[in-house]
CSV table of C-alpha atoms in Angstrom, one decimal:
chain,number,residue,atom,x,y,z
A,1,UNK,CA,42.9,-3.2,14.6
A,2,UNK,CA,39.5,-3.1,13.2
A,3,UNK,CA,39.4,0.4,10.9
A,4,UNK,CA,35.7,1.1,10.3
A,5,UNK,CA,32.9,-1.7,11.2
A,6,UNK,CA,28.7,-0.5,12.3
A,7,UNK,CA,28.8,0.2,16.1
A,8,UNK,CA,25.8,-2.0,18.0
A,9,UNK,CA,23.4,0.4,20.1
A,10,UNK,CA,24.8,0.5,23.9
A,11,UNK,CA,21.4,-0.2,24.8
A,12,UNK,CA,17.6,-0.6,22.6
A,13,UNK,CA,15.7,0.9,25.5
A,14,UNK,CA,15.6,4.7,26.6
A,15,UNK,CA,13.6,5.5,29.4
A,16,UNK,CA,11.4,8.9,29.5
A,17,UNK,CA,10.6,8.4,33.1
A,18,UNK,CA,8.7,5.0,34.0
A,19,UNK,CA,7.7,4.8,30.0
A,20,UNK,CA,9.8,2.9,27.9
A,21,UNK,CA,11.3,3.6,24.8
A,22,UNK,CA,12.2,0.2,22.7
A,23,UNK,CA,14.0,0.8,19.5
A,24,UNK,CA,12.2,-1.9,18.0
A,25,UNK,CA,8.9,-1.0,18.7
A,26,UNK,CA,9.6,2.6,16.7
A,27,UNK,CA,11.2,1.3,13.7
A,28,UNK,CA,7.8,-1.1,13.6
A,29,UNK,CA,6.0,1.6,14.0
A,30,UNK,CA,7.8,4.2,11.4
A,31,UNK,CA,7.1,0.9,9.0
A,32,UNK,CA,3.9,1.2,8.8
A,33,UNK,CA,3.2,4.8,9.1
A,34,UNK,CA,5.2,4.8,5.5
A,35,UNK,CA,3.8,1.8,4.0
A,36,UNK,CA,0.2,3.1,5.0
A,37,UNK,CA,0.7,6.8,3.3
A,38,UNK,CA,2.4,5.4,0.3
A,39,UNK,CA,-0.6,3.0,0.2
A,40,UNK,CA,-2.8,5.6,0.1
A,41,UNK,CA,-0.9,7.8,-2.1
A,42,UNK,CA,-1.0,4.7,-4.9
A,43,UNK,CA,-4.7,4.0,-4.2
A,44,UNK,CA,-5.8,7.3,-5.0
A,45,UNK,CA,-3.6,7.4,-8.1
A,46,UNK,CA,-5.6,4.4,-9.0
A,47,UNK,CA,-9.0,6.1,-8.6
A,48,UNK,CA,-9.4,5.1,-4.5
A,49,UNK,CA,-11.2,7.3,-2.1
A,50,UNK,CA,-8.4,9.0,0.5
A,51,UNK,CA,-8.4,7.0,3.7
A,52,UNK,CA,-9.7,3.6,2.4
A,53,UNK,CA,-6.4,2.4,2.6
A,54,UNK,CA,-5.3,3.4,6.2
A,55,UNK,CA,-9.0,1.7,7.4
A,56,UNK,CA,-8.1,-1.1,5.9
A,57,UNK,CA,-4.8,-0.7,7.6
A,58,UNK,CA,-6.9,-0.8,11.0
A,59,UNK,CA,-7.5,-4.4,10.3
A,60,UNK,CA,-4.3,-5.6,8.5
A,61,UNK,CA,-1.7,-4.4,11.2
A,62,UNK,CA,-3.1,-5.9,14.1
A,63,UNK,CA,-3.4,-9.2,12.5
A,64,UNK,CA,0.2,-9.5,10.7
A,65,UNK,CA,1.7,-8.6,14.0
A,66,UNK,CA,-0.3,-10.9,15.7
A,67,UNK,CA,0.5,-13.6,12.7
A,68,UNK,CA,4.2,-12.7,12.7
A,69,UNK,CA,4.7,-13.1,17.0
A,70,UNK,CA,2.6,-17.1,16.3
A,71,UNK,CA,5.0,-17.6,13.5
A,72,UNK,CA,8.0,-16.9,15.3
A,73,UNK,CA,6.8,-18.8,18.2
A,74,UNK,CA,5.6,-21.9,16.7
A,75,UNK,CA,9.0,-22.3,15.2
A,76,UNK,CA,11.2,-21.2,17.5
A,77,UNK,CA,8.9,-23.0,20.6
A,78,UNK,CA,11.8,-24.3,22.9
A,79,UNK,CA,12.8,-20.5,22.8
A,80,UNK,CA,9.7,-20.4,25.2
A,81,UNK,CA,8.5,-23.7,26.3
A,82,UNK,CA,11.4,-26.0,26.8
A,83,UNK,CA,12.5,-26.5,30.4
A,84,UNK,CA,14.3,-23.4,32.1
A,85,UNK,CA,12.3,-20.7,30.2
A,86,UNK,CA,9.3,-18.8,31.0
A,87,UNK,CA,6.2,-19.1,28.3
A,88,UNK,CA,5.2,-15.8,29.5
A,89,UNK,CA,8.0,-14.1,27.5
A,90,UNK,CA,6.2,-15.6,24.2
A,91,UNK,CA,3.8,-12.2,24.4
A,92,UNK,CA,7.0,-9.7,24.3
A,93,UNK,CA,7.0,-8.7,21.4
A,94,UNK,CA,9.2,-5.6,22.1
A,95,UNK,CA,12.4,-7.9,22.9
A,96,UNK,CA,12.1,-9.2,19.2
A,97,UNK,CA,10.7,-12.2,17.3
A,98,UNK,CA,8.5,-11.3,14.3
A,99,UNK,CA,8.1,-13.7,11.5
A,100,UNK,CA,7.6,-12.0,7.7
A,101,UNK,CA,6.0,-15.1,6.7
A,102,UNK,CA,3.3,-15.0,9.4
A,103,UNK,CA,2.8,-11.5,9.2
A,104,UNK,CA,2.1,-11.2,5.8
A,105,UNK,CA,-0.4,-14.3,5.8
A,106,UNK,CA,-2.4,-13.3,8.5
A,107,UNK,CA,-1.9,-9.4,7.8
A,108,UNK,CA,-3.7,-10.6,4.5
A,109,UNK,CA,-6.6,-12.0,6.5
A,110,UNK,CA,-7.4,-9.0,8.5
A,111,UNK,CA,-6.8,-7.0,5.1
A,112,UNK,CA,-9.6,-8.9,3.5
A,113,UNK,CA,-12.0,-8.5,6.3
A,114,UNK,CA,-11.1,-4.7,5.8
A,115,UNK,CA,-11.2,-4.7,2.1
A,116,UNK,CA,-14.7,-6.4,2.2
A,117,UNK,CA,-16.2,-4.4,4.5
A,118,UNK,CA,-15.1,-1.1,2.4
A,119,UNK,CA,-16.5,-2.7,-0.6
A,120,UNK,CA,-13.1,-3.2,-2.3
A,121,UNK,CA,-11.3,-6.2,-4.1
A,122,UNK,CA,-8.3,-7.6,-2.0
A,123,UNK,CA,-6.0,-8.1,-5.1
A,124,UNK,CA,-6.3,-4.1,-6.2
A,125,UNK,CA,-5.7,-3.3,-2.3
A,126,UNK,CA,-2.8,-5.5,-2.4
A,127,UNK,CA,-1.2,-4.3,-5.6
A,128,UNK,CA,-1.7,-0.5,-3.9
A,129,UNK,CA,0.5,-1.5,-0.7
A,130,UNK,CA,2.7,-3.7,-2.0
A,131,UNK,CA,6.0,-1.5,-2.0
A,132,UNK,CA,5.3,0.1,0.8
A,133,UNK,CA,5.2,-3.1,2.8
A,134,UNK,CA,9.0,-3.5,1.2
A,135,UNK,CA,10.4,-0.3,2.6
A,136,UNK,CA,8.5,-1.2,5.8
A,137,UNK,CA,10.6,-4.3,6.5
A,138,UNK,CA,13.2,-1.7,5.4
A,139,UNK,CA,12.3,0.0,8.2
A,140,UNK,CA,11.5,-3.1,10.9
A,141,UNK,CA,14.8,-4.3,9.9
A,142,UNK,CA,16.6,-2.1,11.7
A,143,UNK,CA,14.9,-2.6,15.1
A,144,UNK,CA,17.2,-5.8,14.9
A,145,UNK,CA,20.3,-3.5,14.9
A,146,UNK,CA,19.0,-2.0,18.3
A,147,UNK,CA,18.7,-5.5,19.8
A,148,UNK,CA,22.1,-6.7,18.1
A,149,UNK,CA,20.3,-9.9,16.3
A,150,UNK,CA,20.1,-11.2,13.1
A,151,UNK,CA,23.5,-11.3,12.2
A,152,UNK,CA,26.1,-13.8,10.1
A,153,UNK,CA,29.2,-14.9,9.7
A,154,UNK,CA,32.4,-13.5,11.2
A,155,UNK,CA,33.9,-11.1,8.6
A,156,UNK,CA,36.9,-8.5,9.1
A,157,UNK,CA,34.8,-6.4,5.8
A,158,UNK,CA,34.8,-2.9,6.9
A,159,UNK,CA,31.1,-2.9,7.2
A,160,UNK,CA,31.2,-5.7,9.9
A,161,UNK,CA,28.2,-5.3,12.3
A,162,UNK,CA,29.9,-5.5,16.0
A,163,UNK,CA,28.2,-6.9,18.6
A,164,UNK,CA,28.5,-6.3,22.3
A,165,UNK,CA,26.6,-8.4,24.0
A,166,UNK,CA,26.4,-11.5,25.6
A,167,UNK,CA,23.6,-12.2,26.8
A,168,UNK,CA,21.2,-15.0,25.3
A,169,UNK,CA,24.5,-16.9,23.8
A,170,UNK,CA,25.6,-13.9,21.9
A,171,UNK,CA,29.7,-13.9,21.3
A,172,UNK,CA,30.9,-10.6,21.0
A,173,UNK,CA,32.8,-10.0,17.3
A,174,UNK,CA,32.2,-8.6,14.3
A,175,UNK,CA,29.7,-10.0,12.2
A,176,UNK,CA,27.8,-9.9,9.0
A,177,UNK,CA,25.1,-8.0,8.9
A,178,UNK,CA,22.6,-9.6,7.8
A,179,UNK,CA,20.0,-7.1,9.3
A,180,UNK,CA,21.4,-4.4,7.2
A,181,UNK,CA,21.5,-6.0,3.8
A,182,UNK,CA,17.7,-7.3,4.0
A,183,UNK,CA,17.3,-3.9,4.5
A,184,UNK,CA,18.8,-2.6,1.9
A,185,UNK,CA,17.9,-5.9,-0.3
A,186,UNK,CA,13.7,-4.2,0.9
A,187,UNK,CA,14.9,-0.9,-0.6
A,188,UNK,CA,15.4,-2.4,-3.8
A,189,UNK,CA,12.8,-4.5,-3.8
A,190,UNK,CA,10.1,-1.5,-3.5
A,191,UNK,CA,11.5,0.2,-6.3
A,192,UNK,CA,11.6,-2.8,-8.3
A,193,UNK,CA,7.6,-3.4,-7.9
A,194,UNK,CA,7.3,0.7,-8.4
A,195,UNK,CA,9.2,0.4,-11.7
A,196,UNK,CA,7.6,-2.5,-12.8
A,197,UNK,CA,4.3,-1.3,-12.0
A,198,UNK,CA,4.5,2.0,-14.1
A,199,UNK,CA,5.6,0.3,-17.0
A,200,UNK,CA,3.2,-3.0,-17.4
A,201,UNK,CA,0.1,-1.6,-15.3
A,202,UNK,CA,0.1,-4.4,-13.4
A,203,UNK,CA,-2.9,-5.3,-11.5
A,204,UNK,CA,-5.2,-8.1,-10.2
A,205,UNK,CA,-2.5,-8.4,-7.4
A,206,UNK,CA,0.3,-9.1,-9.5
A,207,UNK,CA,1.9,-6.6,-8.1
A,208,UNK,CA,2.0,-7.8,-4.9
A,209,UNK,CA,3.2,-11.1,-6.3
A,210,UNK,CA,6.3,-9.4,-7.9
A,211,UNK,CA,6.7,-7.7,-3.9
A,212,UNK,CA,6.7,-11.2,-2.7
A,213,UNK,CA,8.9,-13.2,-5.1
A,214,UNK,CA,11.4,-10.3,-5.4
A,215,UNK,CA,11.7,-9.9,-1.7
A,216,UNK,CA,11.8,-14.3,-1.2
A,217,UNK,CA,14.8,-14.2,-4.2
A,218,UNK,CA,16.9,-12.3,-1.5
A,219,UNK,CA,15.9,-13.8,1.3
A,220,UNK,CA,16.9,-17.3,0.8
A,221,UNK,CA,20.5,-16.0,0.7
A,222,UNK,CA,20.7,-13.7,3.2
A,223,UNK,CA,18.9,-16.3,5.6
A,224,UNK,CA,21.6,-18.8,4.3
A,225,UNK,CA,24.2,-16.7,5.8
A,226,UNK,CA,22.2,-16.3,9.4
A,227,UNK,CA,24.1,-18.0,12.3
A,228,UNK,CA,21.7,-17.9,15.3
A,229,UNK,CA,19.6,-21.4,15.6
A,230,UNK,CA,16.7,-22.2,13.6
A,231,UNK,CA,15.5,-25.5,12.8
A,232,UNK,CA,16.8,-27.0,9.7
A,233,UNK,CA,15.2,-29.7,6.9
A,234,UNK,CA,17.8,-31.4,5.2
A,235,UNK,CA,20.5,-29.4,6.7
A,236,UNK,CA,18.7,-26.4,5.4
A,237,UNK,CA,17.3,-23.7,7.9
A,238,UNK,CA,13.3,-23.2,7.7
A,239,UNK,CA,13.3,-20.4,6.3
A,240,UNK,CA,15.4,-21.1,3.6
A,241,UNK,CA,12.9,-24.0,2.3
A,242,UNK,CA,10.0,-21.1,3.4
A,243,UNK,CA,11.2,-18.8,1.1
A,244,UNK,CA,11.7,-21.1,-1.8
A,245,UNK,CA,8.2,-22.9,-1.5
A,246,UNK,CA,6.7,-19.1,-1.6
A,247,UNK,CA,9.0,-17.9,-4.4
A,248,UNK,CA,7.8,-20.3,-6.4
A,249,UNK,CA,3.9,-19.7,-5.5
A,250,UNK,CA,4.7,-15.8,-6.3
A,251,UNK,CA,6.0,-16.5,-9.5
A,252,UNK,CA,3.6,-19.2,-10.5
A,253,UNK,CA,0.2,-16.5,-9.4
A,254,UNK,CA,2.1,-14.0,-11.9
A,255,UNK,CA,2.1,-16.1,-14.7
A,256,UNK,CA,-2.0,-17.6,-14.4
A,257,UNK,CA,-3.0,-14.4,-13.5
A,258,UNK,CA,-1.3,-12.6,-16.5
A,259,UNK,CA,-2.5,-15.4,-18.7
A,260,UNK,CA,-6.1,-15.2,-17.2
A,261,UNK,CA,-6.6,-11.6,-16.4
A,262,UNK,CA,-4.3,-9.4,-18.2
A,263,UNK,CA,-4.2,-5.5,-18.4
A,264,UNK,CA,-5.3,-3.5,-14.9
A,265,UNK,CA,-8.8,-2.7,-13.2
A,266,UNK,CA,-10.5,-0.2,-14.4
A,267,UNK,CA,-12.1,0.5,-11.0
A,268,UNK,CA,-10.8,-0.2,-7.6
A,269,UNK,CA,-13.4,1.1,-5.5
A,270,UNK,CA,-16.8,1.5,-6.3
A,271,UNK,CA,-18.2,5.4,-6.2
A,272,UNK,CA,-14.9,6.3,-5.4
A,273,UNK,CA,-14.7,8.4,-8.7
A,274,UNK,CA,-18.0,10.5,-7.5
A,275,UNK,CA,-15.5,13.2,-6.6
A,276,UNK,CA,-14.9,16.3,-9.0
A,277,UNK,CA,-14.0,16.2,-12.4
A,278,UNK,CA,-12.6,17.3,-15.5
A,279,UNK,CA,-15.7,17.7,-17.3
A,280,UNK,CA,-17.5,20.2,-14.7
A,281,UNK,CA,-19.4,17.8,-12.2
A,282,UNK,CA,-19.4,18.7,-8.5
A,283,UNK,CA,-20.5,15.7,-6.8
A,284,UNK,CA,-21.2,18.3,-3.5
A,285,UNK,CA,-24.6,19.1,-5.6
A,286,UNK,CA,-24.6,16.7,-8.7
A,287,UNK,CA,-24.9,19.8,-10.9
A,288,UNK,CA,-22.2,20.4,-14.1
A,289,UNK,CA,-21.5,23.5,-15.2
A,290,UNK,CA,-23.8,23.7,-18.1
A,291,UNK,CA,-26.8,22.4,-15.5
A,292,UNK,CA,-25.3,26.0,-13.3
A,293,UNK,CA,-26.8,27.7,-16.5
A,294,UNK,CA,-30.4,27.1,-16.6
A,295,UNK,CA,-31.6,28.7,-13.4
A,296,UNK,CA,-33.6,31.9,-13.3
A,297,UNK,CA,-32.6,35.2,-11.0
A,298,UNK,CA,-35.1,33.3,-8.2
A,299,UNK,CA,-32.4,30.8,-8.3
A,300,UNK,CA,-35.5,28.1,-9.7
A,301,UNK,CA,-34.5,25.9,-12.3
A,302,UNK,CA,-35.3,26.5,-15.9
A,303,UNK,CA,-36.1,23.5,-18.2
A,304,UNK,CA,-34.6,24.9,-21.1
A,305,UNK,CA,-35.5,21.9,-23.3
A,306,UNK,CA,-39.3,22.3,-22.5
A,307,UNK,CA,-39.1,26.0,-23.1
A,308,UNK,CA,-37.6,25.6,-26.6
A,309,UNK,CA,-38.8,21.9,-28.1
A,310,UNK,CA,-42.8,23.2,-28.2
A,311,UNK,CA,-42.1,26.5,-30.0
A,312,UNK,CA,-39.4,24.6,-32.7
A,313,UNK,CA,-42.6,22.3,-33.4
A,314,UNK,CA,-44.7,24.2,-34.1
A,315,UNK,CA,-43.0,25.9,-36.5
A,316,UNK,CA,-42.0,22.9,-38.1
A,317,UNK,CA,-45.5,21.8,-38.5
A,318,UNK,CA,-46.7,25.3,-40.2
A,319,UNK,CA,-43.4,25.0,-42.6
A,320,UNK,CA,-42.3,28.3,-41.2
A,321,UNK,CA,-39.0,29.9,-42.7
A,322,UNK,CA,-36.8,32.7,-42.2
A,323,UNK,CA,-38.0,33.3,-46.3
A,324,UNK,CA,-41.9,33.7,-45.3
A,325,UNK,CA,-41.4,34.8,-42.0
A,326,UNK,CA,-40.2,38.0,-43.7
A,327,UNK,CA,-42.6,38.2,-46.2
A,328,UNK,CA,-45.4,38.2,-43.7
A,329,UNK,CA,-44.3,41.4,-41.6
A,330,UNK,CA,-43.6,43.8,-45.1
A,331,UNK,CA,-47.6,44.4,-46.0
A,332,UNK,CA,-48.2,44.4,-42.3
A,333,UNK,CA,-45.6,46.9,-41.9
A,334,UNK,CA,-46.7,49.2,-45.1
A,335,UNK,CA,-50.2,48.9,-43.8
A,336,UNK,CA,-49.3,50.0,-40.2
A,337,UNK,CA,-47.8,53.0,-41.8
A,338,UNK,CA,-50.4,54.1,-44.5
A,339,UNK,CA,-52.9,54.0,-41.2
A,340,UNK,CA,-50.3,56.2,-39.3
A,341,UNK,CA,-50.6,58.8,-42.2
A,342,UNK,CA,-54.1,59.0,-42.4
A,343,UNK,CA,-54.7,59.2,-38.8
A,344,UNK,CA,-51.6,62.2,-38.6
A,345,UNK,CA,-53.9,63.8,-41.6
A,346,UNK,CA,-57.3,64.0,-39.6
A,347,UNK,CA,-55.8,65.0,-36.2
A,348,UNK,CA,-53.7,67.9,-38.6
């Protein structure tokens, strides 16, 4: 008798009248809603305008989903185009079937259409979305628990995933899983690239490299464990070898780029800092505080440097000072007054 084990959805489809409700396509969904407004919460923290990244986001998600379907296809192909199955089910996304490795390349693409278009460096976007993309596989990963997939090895662990189901050569049991701890392994991998990012400013994309080679470190295993068929090089599955081949890519970007391009950018999108600051500007107006100043009651503007520069000239070129500028006014004040006296005299 099995005392605790993870209970398998009875079903990964509710129905609100003739509209379906997939339990994959919502945790997809819930992925990138957080990965986008983390995104943008780093971007701005980096001196990016609010919004840039969700546009680029327009372009990135259709293409990494659109990557991650091809990827999943092209290696699993006799899934959909070996003799008893219909190709058509190769566009269903919402039964499951999205390869990380696709995703992420051609997400990429479509992100550097975006990024050009707003006028921004890919590698600074990158670095900006790069844990939120962790907690959104986080996320994704548990769509596979609604469609009791991506499991391993029998286990009697408390903590063993049972499955229910049948169909599609499923053996009902309790199983590893998998699902679960590549989530959890996504977690820690976004905290990881947070961490690191706070204290060594990374930047130039490295950040994103660390996102990559952190989250390939835990996939090997966790893939290694996998039961359901794959195709295998050297009597190791594909993705296995996948993750390897990119670790190392991660890794060896980290170190060039550190070596070639160290510290962080300075600016990550151009005019972005054009917003208020510190010092006084509003960039509604251009004005600054000390500019608010120098306008009359009319509300015209007052060159106050024209009004003051001629008169300071001038008496620098008569060698004015305070000294003579005091013995001027006595005699004309005496005289004023002996001329007051006589005048009081002649009217008395």
């Amino acid at each position: 008798m099995e005392l605790a084990y993870i209970p398998s959805p009875s079903r990964g489809v509710l129905y609100l009248g003739p509209v379906p409700l997939r339990g994959y396509a919502f945790c997809i969904i819930i992925g990138v809603f957080v990965a986008v407004w983390l995104g943008n919460k780093r971007w701005v923290a980096r001196g990016g305008r609010p919004g840039t990244v969700a546009d680029i986001a327009v372009w990135a998600v259709p293409f990494g989903l659109v990557g991650g379907r091809l990827y999943h296809v092209i290696t699993d192909y006799e899934l959909y185009f070996s003799p008893g199955r219909d190709w058509v089910d190769a566009f269903k996304v919402w039964e499951g079937g999205l390869g990380i490795w696709g995703a992420i390349a051609l997400g990429a693409v479509g992100a550097w259409i975006g990024a050009r278009r707003m006028g921004v460096a890919l590698p600074a976007y990158a670095d900006a979305v790069a844990p939120g993309i962790a907690f959104a596989q986080a996320i994704g990963r548990w769509g596979n628990w609604f469609n009791q997939e991506l499991y391993g090895h029998e286990t009697t662990l408390p903590w063993a995933l049972h499955i229910t189901s049948s169909e599609g050569g499923r053996v009902p049991g309790y199983y590893h899983p998998t699902f679960l701890y590549e989530s959890l392994w996504c977690v820690g991998v976004g905290l990881l690239v947070i961490w690191a990012d706070r204290r060594f400013k990374l930047g130039h994309g490295r950040a994103f490299a660390l996102y990559v080679a952190a989250y390939c470190a835990g996939r090997a295993w966790i893939e290694y464990m996998r039961v359901d068929d794959a195709h295998h090089i050297l009597g190791v599955r594909l993705n296995v070898w996948t993750a390897v081949v990119v670790f190392v890519l991660a890794v060896t970007y980290l170190v060039l780029s550190a070596r070639r391009r160290p510290g962080r950018e300075e600016v990550v999108e151009p005019g972005a800092l054009d917003g208020p600051a510190e010092d006084g500007t509003d960039t509604a107006d251009g004005e600054t505080k000390a500019e608010v100043g120098t306008k009359d009651g009319d509300g015209a503007e007052v060159d106050v440097t024209k009004a003051e520069k001629p008169e300071k000239s001038g008496k620098a070129d008569r060698g004015d000072s305070p000294a003579d500028s005091d013995s001027d006014t006595e005699p004309k004040a005496e005289a004023a007054g002996v001329k007051d006296t006589a005048e009081s005299g002649k009217k008395g």
